[in-house]
Amino acid sequence: MPSREDILAFIAREREAAAQAGAALPDKIGKREIARAFGIRGDDKILLKKILKELELEGEIQRSRKGLHEKGALPQIVLADITTRDRDGDLIAVPVEWDEALGPLPRIAIFAPRKARVGGPPAAGVGDRALVRVTPLRETGGPAYSGRVVKLLSRAVKRILGVFREDLRHGGGRIVPVDKKMRDKEYRIAEADRGEARDGDLVSVETLSRGRLGQPIAKVRERLGSMNSEKAISLIAINTHSIPDLFRPDTIEASEAAKPARMEAEGFRREDWRSLPLLTIDPPDAKDHDDAVHAAPDDAPDNPEGFIVTVAIADVSYYVRPGSALDKEALDRGNSVYFPDRVVPMLPERISNDLCSLRQGEDRPALACRMRLGKDGHKLDHSFHRVMMRSAAKLSYQQAQDAIDGRPDDTARPLLDEALKPLWRAYEATKIARTKRSPLDLDLPERKILLKADGTVDRVLTPPRLDAHKVIEEFMILANVAAAETLEAEKSHLIYRAHDEPSVEKLNALSEFLATIGIKLAKGQVLKPMQFNEILAKVRGTEHENVVNEIVLRTQAQAEYVAENYGHFGLHLRRYAHFTSPIRRYADLIVHRALVRALDLGPGGLPEMGREHLAEIAARISAAERRAMAAERETTDRLIATFLAEKIGASFEGRIAGATHAGLFVKLSDTGADGFIPAASIGDDYFRFDEAHHALIGARTGATYQLGDQVTVKLVEAAPFAGALRFEMLSEGKARAGRASALKTKGAKASRARPSARTSRRRTRA
C-alpha cells in the first residue's frame, strides 16, 4: 500500500508529465488510476479509498469531476496577468481568476525570450495579459509554477481613468482616479496637457514622469464626457476593464458588405421551413431576436401524447466565417456586455440586429433543433437542420403570459390556440422530467435599473419571474443538451459549458453552519443538487430561509467554458453546451460551426481544430465572461450609489448579506444596493465574528447580527465613483442565549478592525 506521500507525489507527477508532453488537459486521475499504478487489488482498494478520503478532508487534495488533484492546482492552460519581474529580471504572472479559499495566489515564473523574434509575435511584458501553459515547480520559496506564453491577449497600456478637477489659480488641474485601489493617489495635469477637459469631466490619461516634489504627472488623452451624466458610469467600467466598445474598421467594412443568405448558396440548399409558425418571445426592449420556438403534438404512433418541439437559432455561422475580421473581433470580445444605458455587442449591428435578427415576417437563415418529447417530458430523439425560416410573430414575455392567463391582446389572440397553448402543454411535460432530474433550485432575482430620458436613474425593480421565462429557458436547455449529445456522437471536439461540484472546504463550512440550526449534514459527504434542494425545502418559510439560500449559493462553484467535459452540476446534466445565443456568445458560435461541419450542413463549419486549441479559446471566453460580469456589477453599484447620494440620512429596510471580522454587509430591500457597516460603529458593545454562525455577536450582551437577518439602517455616506455605500445600524441585535459565553470557548475573533473594501458575491451563470 503506497503512503500518503507516495499518492500525492504520483498525482503531481501525472499532472507535470501531461504538461511537459504538451497535452491540453491531463487524463483524469482518480482512484482507479492510482490503484492501477501501484498494483492495488481486492480489499486493499477499500483502504486506498479511505486514505484518499482522509487526504481530501485534510485539504491535501481536491476531488472534482476533473479527477483528483493537489489543493489549489492550476489547470494546464491558464489566463494570467504579468504583474512584475523578480530579482533576476524574469517575468512573474498570477492567474486572473483565483478562489482565495484554495490558498494564497500562486505565482508563475514566465519563460520568455528577452527580445521578440523577427517576424514573430511580440514579447510579453509587465502589464500584459496572456494565455499561459503552466508546469508545477517542486522548489520551495519561489513561484509555484513555470509557464510559457501561448498567446498574448493584450498589451500593457499606461492609461488611467479619472475625474478632472480644474486648478483655477495655477492652471491645469489634477486627476482623481475612479479605480477604488487608486483613490488615495492623484495626478498633476499641466495646462498644456489638459486638452479639452473641463472641471468634472471623466477623462482618460497617460502617466508621464514625476514632478520635483514626487507628485506623478499625467496627460489627458481623451475626454469621455461629464460625470454629471449617468451614461459616463458605464464608460468607467468599459475603460477600467478594457472592454473593446468600438469596432475596428475592417470589422465594420465586413459587416456592411454582408449579403442576406439565400435558400441555395455555395453548393448547399437549405430546408424551407418558412411555413412553420415559429415565434420569438423576448423582453419588450430587445433589439435582436436570435431564437424562435414552436411546439405541436407528435402524431407518431410510438409517442402517444408526446410533442415535437422546435428551437430555431439565427445562423450566425453563415455570416461570421472562421478567421475573418468579424470572427477575430468576436473572439476578442467573447460576449456582449449589457449596461442599463447601452449594450457593447459582440458583433456589429448589421449582423446582430439585422441579418441575424429573426424579424417577424422576414426570411432569415437558422440552425434548428427538432426534438421529440414523451408525455413525461423525456427527450426521445432530436435532429439538427439548416433552414430558412420566417417568424410568425414577435411577442414579449408579458404578452405571452397574459395570453395564457386569459388576457390576450390583438397580437397574441390569433396565436393562442395554435401556437401558445401547445408551447405551454409541452412545457408542462418537461416539468415532469425536470423534477425527476432535480437540478439545483435556487431563486436568484435579478435587479433591473430603469433610466429616465436624461440618463439618470428612475427606479430599481426586480421583474417578476413568469412561466413564459421558464418555457423559453427549458426549451433552450433541451436544445443545448441536444447539441452536446450530437457532437459527442459525431466524435467532434466542442466547447462545453461546465459547472463543477462544490469544493470540500465549502461543503464543510456549509455543514458547520447547518449544524447550528439543527440540520445534519455529514462532513465529506458528496452532495447532488437534489440534496441541496432538500435542504432548501426544509427551511422554506422559516426564519432561516434567507440565510440558508445565501450560504448554499456561496457554496457553489463558478460555471466556465471548457474543452474537456466534466458535466454541469447545477443543471444536473452529464453534458451541456451553449448553442442558443451565437449573436452574443462566442462559445455558441463554436458549437454552431462544429454542428455544421459534423453534419455536413454547408459552408461556415469549424476548421480542423484540436482540443488544445479549443481549450485556449475556452479560457479566453471564460475570462471575457468574468470581465463582463464584473463590469456589469460595478456599473450597477455605481449607478445606485449615485441615485442614493441625494438620500443621505434616510432610513432603509434591508437584509444582512455578509458578516466579516470588519463588519456587516447589508443589501437594501427596495433597490438591492449593497452597503457596509463597520463593526466599530455598531452599538456600545464589543462585537466578535462567529464564522460558524456567519454572525457578529456582542461579547457582553450576546446581541447577534446574523447573515439573513432583516434590519433597518441609515445611509451615512455614498461614494458614487467607487459604487460604495456606508450605513449605520438602527436595529437591535437579536438576543440569543448562550452565544456570548460560547464565543469565549470557541475562540471567536474580535471585530474592531478597520472596514475593508466592499466585496461582491460571485454568482453562477448556467
GROMACS .gro file of C-alpha atoms in nm, residues 278-587:
model
  310
  278LEU     CA    1  -4.216   2.984  -3.516
  279LEU     CA    2  -4.246   3.258  -3.250
  280THR     CA    3  -3.988   3.485  -3.093
  281ILE     CA    4  -4.054   3.561  -2.724
  282ASP     CA    5  -3.816   3.817  -2.572
  283PRO     CA    6  -3.801   4.114  -2.332
  284PRO     CA    7  -4.002   4.411  -2.463
  285ASP     CA    8  -3.689   4.621  -2.520
  286ALA     CA    9  -3.494   4.350  -2.708
  287LYS     CA   10  -3.334   4.476  -3.031
  288ASP     CA   11  -3.216   4.138  -3.159
  289HIS     CA   12  -3.415   3.816  -3.169
  290ASP     CA   13  -3.188   3.517  -3.212
  291ASP     CA   14  -3.416   3.231  -3.101
  292ALA     CA   15  -3.763   3.115  -3.204
  293VAL     CA   16  -3.975   2.827  -3.076
  294HIS     CA   17  -4.262   2.606  -3.186
  295ALA     CA   18  -4.445   2.307  -3.034
  296ALA     CA   19  -4.705   2.067  -3.166
  297PRO     CA   20  -4.847   1.726  -3.070
  298ASP     CA   21  -4.647   1.431  -3.204
  299ASP     CA   22  -4.875   1.212  -3.417
  300ALA     CA   23  -4.621   0.927  -3.436
  301PRO     CA   24  -4.771   0.601  -3.303
  302ASP     CA   25  -4.465   0.533  -3.087
  303ASN     CA   26  -4.513   0.858  -2.891
  304PRO     CA   27  -4.874   0.884  -2.766
  305GLU     CA   28  -4.949   1.223  -2.607
  306GLY     CA   29  -4.598   1.335  -2.689
  307PHE     CA   30  -4.473   1.656  -2.850
  308ILE     CA   31  -4.245   1.786  -3.121
  309VAL     CA   32  -4.059   2.096  -3.002
  310THR     CA   33  -3.854   2.306  -3.241
  311VAL     CA   34  -3.591   2.559  -3.141
  312ALA     CA   35  -3.456   2.771  -3.427
  313ILE     CA   36  -3.142   2.983  -3.372
  314ALA     CA   37  -3.008   3.255  -3.601
  315ASP     CA   38  -2.745   3.113  -3.836
  316VAL     CA   39  -2.458   3.340  -3.732
  317SER     CA   40  -2.201   3.089  -3.859
  318TYR     CA   41  -2.308   3.165  -4.217
  319TYR     CA   42  -2.207   3.531  -4.184
  320VAL     CA   43  -1.914   3.507  -3.941
  321ARG     CA   44  -1.660   3.274  -4.103
  322PRO     CA   45  -1.353   3.136  -3.919
  323GLY     CA   46  -1.050   3.363  -3.947
  324SER     CA   47  -1.246   3.659  -4.088
  325ALA     CA   48  -1.231   4.012  -3.946
  326LEU     CA   49  -1.573   3.957  -3.788
  327ASP     CA   50  -1.454   3.633  -3.629
  328LYS     CA   51  -1.131   3.773  -3.488
  329GLU     CA   52  -1.305   4.065  -3.319
  330ALA     CA   53  -1.587   3.843  -3.190
  331LEU     CA   54  -1.326   3.621  -3.021
  332ASP     CA   55  -1.154   3.926  -2.869
  333ARG     CA   56  -1.487   4.039  -2.723
  334GLY     CA   57  -1.602   3.692  -2.623
  335ASN     CA   58  -1.957   3.802  -2.550
  336SER     CA   59  -2.189   4.102  -2.549
  337VAL     CA   60  -2.189   4.319  -2.236
  338TYR     CA   61  -2.513   4.470  -2.108
  339PHE     CA   62  -2.536   4.801  -1.919
  340PRO     CA   63  -2.851   4.992  -1.820
  341ASP     CA   64  -2.781   5.263  -2.080
  342ARG     CA   65  -2.608   5.069  -2.357
  343VAL     CA   66  -2.502   4.732  -2.496
  344VAL     CA   67  -2.148   4.658  -2.606
  345PRO     CA   68  -2.225   4.389  -2.867
  346MET     CA   69  -2.005   4.101  -2.973
  347LEU     CA   70  -2.098   4.160  -3.337
  348PRO     CA   71  -2.182   4.480  -3.531
  349GLU     CA   72  -2.548   4.582  -3.553
  350ARG     CA   73  -2.562   4.497  -3.924
  351ILE     CA   74  -2.518   4.132  -3.819
  352SER     CA   75  -2.681   4.116  -3.474
  353ASN     CA   76  -2.979   4.350  -3.520
  354ASP     CA   77  -3.041   4.298  -3.890
  355LEU     CA   78  -2.921   3.994  -4.085
  356CYS     CA   79  -2.930   3.757  -3.785
  357SER     CA   80  -3.235   3.901  -3.609
  358LEU     CA   81  -3.537   3.673  -3.661
  359ARG     CA   82  -3.774   3.950  -3.755
  360GLN     CA   83  -4.145   3.889  -3.790
  361GLY     CA   84  -4.249   3.817  -4.146
  362GLU     CA   85  -3.895   3.825  -4.290
  363ASP     CA   86  -3.689   3.535  -4.429
  364ARG     CA   87  -3.394   3.452  -4.207
  365PRO     CA   88  -3.138   3.166  -4.209
  366ALA     CA   89  -3.135   2.950  -3.898
  367LEU     CA   90  -2.990   2.636  -3.746
  368ALA     CA   91  -3.284   2.445  -3.598
  369CYS     CA   92  -3.311   2.163  -3.347
  370ARG     CA   93  -3.624   1.946  -3.372
  371MET     CA   94  -3.687   1.734  -3.061
  372ARG     CA   95  -3.943   1.465  -2.987
  373LEU     CA   96  -4.057   1.464  -2.625
  374GLY     CA   97  -4.257   1.194  -2.450
  375LYS     CA   98  -4.563   1.282  -2.243
  376ASP     CA   99  -4.335   1.280  -1.937
  377GLY     CA  100  -4.105   1.539  -2.097
  378HIS     CA  101  -3.824   1.293  -2.164
  379LYS     CA  102  -3.643   1.362  -2.492
  380LEU     CA  103  -3.679   1.061  -2.723
  381ASP     CA  104  -3.462   1.185  -3.009
  382HIS     CA  105  -3.359   1.500  -3.192
  383SER     CA  106  -3.217   1.625  -3.520
  384PHE     CA  107  -3.048   1.941  -3.649
  385HIS     CA  108  -3.138   2.123  -3.971
  386ARG     CA  109  -3.004   2.425  -4.159
  387VAL     CA  110  -3.315   2.608  -4.270
  388MET     CA  111  -3.476   2.924  -4.399
  389MET     CA  112  -3.748   3.037  -4.159
  390ARG     CA  113  -3.996   3.321  -4.125
  391SER     CA  114  -4.106   3.427  -3.774
  392ALA     CA  115  -4.485   3.426  -3.743
  393ALA     CA  116  -4.491   3.680  -3.459
  394LYS     CA  117  -4.280   3.875  -3.210
  395LEU     CA  118  -4.408   3.864  -2.852
  396SER     CA  119  -4.278   3.988  -2.520
  397TYR     CA  120  -4.272   3.756  -2.219
  398GLN     CA  121  -4.555   3.955  -2.060
  399GLN     CA  122  -4.767   3.939  -2.378
  400ALA     CA  123  -4.730   3.562  -2.397
  401GLN     CA  124  -4.804   3.519  -2.026
  402ASP     CA  125  -5.110   3.746  -2.037
  403ALA     CA  126  -5.247   3.548  -2.332
  404ILE     CA  127  -5.210   3.217  -2.146
  405ASP     CA  128  -5.368   3.375  -1.837
  406GLY     CA  129  -5.677   3.473  -2.038
  407ARG     CA  130  -5.584   3.831  -2.129
  408PRO     CA  131  -5.460   3.812  -2.491
  409ASP     CA  132  -5.400   4.135  -2.682
  410ASP     CA  133  -5.464   4.179  -3.053
  411THR     CA  134  -5.121   4.038  -3.145
  412ALA     CA  135  -5.137   3.728  -2.925
  413ARG     CA  136  -5.506   3.637  -2.967
  414PRO     CA  137  -5.472   3.473  -3.313
  415LEU     CA  138  -5.173   3.272  -3.186
  416LEU     CA  139  -5.325   3.146  -2.862
  417ASP     CA  140  -5.475   2.810  -2.964
  418GLU     CA  141  -5.241   2.707  -3.245
  419ALA     CA  142  -4.908   2.834  -3.111
  420LEU     CA  143  -4.900   2.942  -2.746
  421LYS     CA  144  -5.110   2.671  -2.582
  422PRO     CA  145  -4.908   2.386  -2.744
  423LEU     CA  146  -4.589   2.552  -2.613
  424TRP     CA  147  -4.727   2.557  -2.258
  425ARG     CA  148  -4.853   2.197  -2.279
  426ALA     CA  149  -4.509   2.082  -2.394
  427TYR     CA  150  -4.353   2.282  -2.110
  428GLU     CA  151  -4.581   2.113  -1.855
  429ALA     CA  152  -4.446   1.780  -1.979
  430THR     CA  153  -4.084   1.897  -1.945
  431LYS     CA  154  -4.154   1.995  -1.583
  432ILE     CA  155  -4.208   1.625  -1.507
  433ALA     CA  156  -3.865   1.534  -1.646
  434ARG     CA  157  -3.705   1.836  -1.476
  435THR     CA  158  -3.848   1.737  -1.138
  436LYS     CA  159  -3.709   1.386  -1.183
  437ARG     CA  160  -3.368   1.526  -1.280
  438SER     CA  161  -3.382   1.768  -0.988
  439PRO     CA  162  -3.143   2.048  -1.088
  440LEU     CA  163  -3.034   2.300  -0.828
  441ASP     CA  164  -3.340   2.510  -0.744
  442LEU     CA  165  -3.202   2.846  -0.629
  443ASP     CA  166  -3.415   3.155  -0.671
  444LEU     CA  167  -3.180   3.432  -0.788
  445PRO     CA  168  -3.381   3.752  -0.850
  446GLU     CA  169  -3.218   3.998  -1.089
  447ARG     CA  170  -3.248   4.372  -1.027
  448LYS     CA  171  -3.319   4.596  -1.326
  449ILE     CA  172  -3.235   4.968  -1.337
  450LEU     CA  173  -3.473   5.189  -1.535
  451LEU     CA  174  -3.333   5.520  -1.659
  452LYS     CA  175  -3.510   5.844  -1.738
  453ALA     CA  176  -3.477   6.014  -2.075
  454ASP     CA  177  -3.189   6.226  -1.943
  455GLY     CA  178  -2.991   5.916  -1.841
  456THR     CA  179  -3.050   5.948  -1.466
  457VAL     CA  180  -3.190   5.661  -1.258
  458ASP     CA  181  -3.568   5.649  -1.246
  459ARG     CA  182  -3.614   5.342  -1.025
  460VAL     CA  183  -3.476   4.999  -0.946
  461LEU     CA  184  -3.704   4.699  -0.962
  462THR     CA  185  -3.699   4.320  -0.960
  463PRO     CA  186  -3.901   4.196  -1.261
  464PRO     CA  187  -4.142   3.911  -1.186
  465ARG     CA  188  -4.036   3.560  -1.282
  466LEU     CA  189  -4.306   3.443  -1.526
  467ASP     CA  190  -4.387   3.098  -1.659
  468ALA     CA  191  -4.315   3.248  -2.002
  469HIS     CA  192  -3.950   3.290  -1.896
  470LYS     CA  193  -3.938   2.929  -1.778
  471VAL     CA  194  -4.091   2.796  -2.101
  472ILE     CA  195  -3.818   2.952  -2.314
  473GLU     CA  196  -3.545   2.865  -2.063
  474GLU     CA  197  -3.643   2.496  -2.052
  475PHE     CA  198  -3.654   2.459  -2.431
  476MET     CA  199  -3.316   2.634  -2.465
  477ILE     CA  200  -3.165   2.392  -2.211
  478LEU     CA  201  -3.303   2.096  -2.407
  479ALA     CA  202  -3.151   2.231  -2.732
  480ASN     CA  203  -2.815   2.291  -2.561
  481VAL     CA  204  -2.810   1.931  -2.438
  482ALA     CA  205  -2.905   1.804  -2.783
  483ALA     CA  206  -2.615   1.997  -2.939
  484ALA     CA  207  -2.363   1.845  -2.697
  485GLU     CA  208  -2.504   1.494  -2.748
  486THR     CA  209  -2.492   1.524  -3.127
  487LEU     CA  210  -2.133   1.645  -3.136
  488GLU     CA  211  -2.017   1.374  -2.895
  489ALA     CA  212  -2.191   1.112  -3.109
  490GLU     CA  213  -2.012   1.252  -3.416
  491LYS     CA  214  -1.675   1.237  -3.231
  492SER     CA  215  -1.640   1.612  -3.274
  493HIS     CA  216  -1.446   1.837  -3.040
  494LEU     CA  217  -1.651   2.118  -2.887
  495ILE     CA  218  -1.659   2.373  -2.608
  496TYR     CA  219  -1.874   2.261  -2.316
  497ARG     CA  220  -2.048   2.474  -2.058
  498ALA     CA  221  -1.937   2.308  -1.735
  499HIS     CA  222  -2.012   2.365  -1.368
  500ASP     CA  223  -1.809   2.181  -1.106
  501GLU     CA  224  -1.943   2.039  -0.783
  502PRO     CA  225  -1.872   2.238  -0.463
  503SER     CA  226  -1.531   2.203  -0.303
  504VAL     CA  227  -1.485   2.003   0.016
  505GLU     CA  228  -1.388   2.319   0.206
  506LYS     CA  229  -1.713   2.495   0.113
  507LEU     CA  230  -1.922   2.186   0.189
  508ASN     CA  231  -1.759   2.155   0.532
  509ALA     CA  232  -1.835   2.522   0.604
  510LEU     CA  233  -2.197   2.463   0.498
  511SER     CA  234  -2.216   2.156   0.725
  512GLU     CA  235  -2.089   2.357   1.022
  513PHE     CA  236  -2.349   2.627   0.969
  514LEU     CA  237  -2.640   2.389   0.915
  515ALA     CA  238  -2.549   2.217   1.242
  516THR     CA  239  -2.616   2.549   1.423
  517ILE     CA  240  -2.980   2.544   1.307
  518GLY     CA  241  -3.038   2.174   1.366
  519ILE     CA  242  -2.982   2.034   1.016
  520LYS     CA  243  -2.736   1.747   0.998
  521LEU     CA  244  -2.500   1.720   0.702
  522ALA     CA  245  -2.207   1.485   0.742
  523LYS     CA  246  -1.870   1.638   0.657
  524GLY     CA  247  -1.710   1.494   0.346
  525GLN     CA  248  -2.045   1.384   0.207
  526VAL     CA  249  -2.072   1.408  -0.173
  527LEU     CA  250  -2.385   1.608  -0.245
  528LYS     CA  251  -2.602   1.617  -0.554
  529PRO     CA  252  -2.832   1.905  -0.646
  530MET     CA  253  -3.123   1.706  -0.505
  531GLN     CA  254  -2.969   1.713  -0.156
  532PHE     CA  255  -2.927   2.091  -0.178
  533ASN     CA  256  -3.292   2.121  -0.283
  534GLU     CA  257  -3.397   1.912   0.019
  535ILE     CA  258  -3.204   2.146   0.248
  536LEU     CA  259  -3.371   2.449   0.089
  537ALA     CA  260  -3.713   2.283   0.125
  538LYS     CA  261  -3.656   2.225   0.498
  539VAL     CA  262  -3.605   2.595   0.568
  540ARG     CA  263  -3.865   2.733   0.326
  541GLY     CA  264  -4.100   2.963   0.513
  542THR     CA  265  -3.884   2.968   0.828
  543GLU     CA  266  -3.666   3.242   0.975
  544HIS     CA  267  -3.362   3.063   0.831
  545GLU     CA  268  -3.479   3.061   0.468
  546ASN     CA  269  -3.283   3.365   0.351
  547VAL     CA  270  -2.958   3.284   0.525
  548VAL     CA  271  -2.957   2.922   0.404
  549ASN     CA  272  -3.027   3.030   0.046
  550GLU     CA  273  -2.736   3.275   0.066
  551ILE     CA  274  -2.492   3.019   0.203
  552VAL     CA  275  -2.598   2.745  -0.041
  553LEU     CA  276  -2.543   2.996  -0.322
  554ARG     CA  277  -2.193   3.080  -0.195
  555THR     CA  278  -2.112   2.710  -0.171
  556GLN     CA  279  -2.144   2.668  -0.548
  557ALA     CA  280  -1.854   2.676  -0.791
  558GLN     CA  281  -1.834   2.911  -1.090
  559ALA     CA  282  -1.955   2.788  -1.428
  560GLU     CA  283  -1.699   2.802  -1.709
  561TYR     CA  284  -1.624   2.703  -2.068
  562VAL     CA  285  -1.400   2.400  -2.113
  563ALA     CA  286  -1.282   2.170  -2.391
  564GLU     CA  287  -1.281   1.865  -2.161
  565ASN     CA  288  -1.627   1.781  -2.028
  566TYR     CA  289  -1.688   1.729  -1.657
  567GLY     CA  290  -2.063   1.792  -1.654
  568HIS     CA  291  -2.290   2.063  -1.523
  569PHE     CA  292  -2.355   2.023  -1.151
  570GLY     CA  293  -2.618   2.295  -1.113
  571LEU     CA  294  -2.835   2.170  -1.400
  572HIS     CA  295  -2.754   1.808  -1.308
  573LEU     CA  296  -2.658   1.722  -1.665
  574ARG     CA  297  -2.377   1.497  -1.785
  575ARG     CA  298  -2.312   1.702  -2.098
  576TYR     CA  299  -2.411   2.056  -2.179
  577ALA     CA  300  -2.304   2.312  -2.439
  578HIS     CA  301  -2.416   2.664  -2.524
  579PHE     CA  302  -2.592   2.662  -2.862
  580THR     CA  303  -2.878   2.912  -2.837
  581SER     CA  304  -2.715   3.260  -2.846
  582PRO     CA  305  -2.442   3.284  -3.112
  583ILE     CA  306  -2.519   3.655  -3.161
  584ARG     CA  307  -2.392   3.736  -2.811
  585ARG     CA  308  -2.166   3.443  -2.707
  586TYR     CA  309  -1.864   3.314  -2.896
  587ALA     CA  310  -1.897   2.970  -2.735
   0.00000   0.00000   0.00000
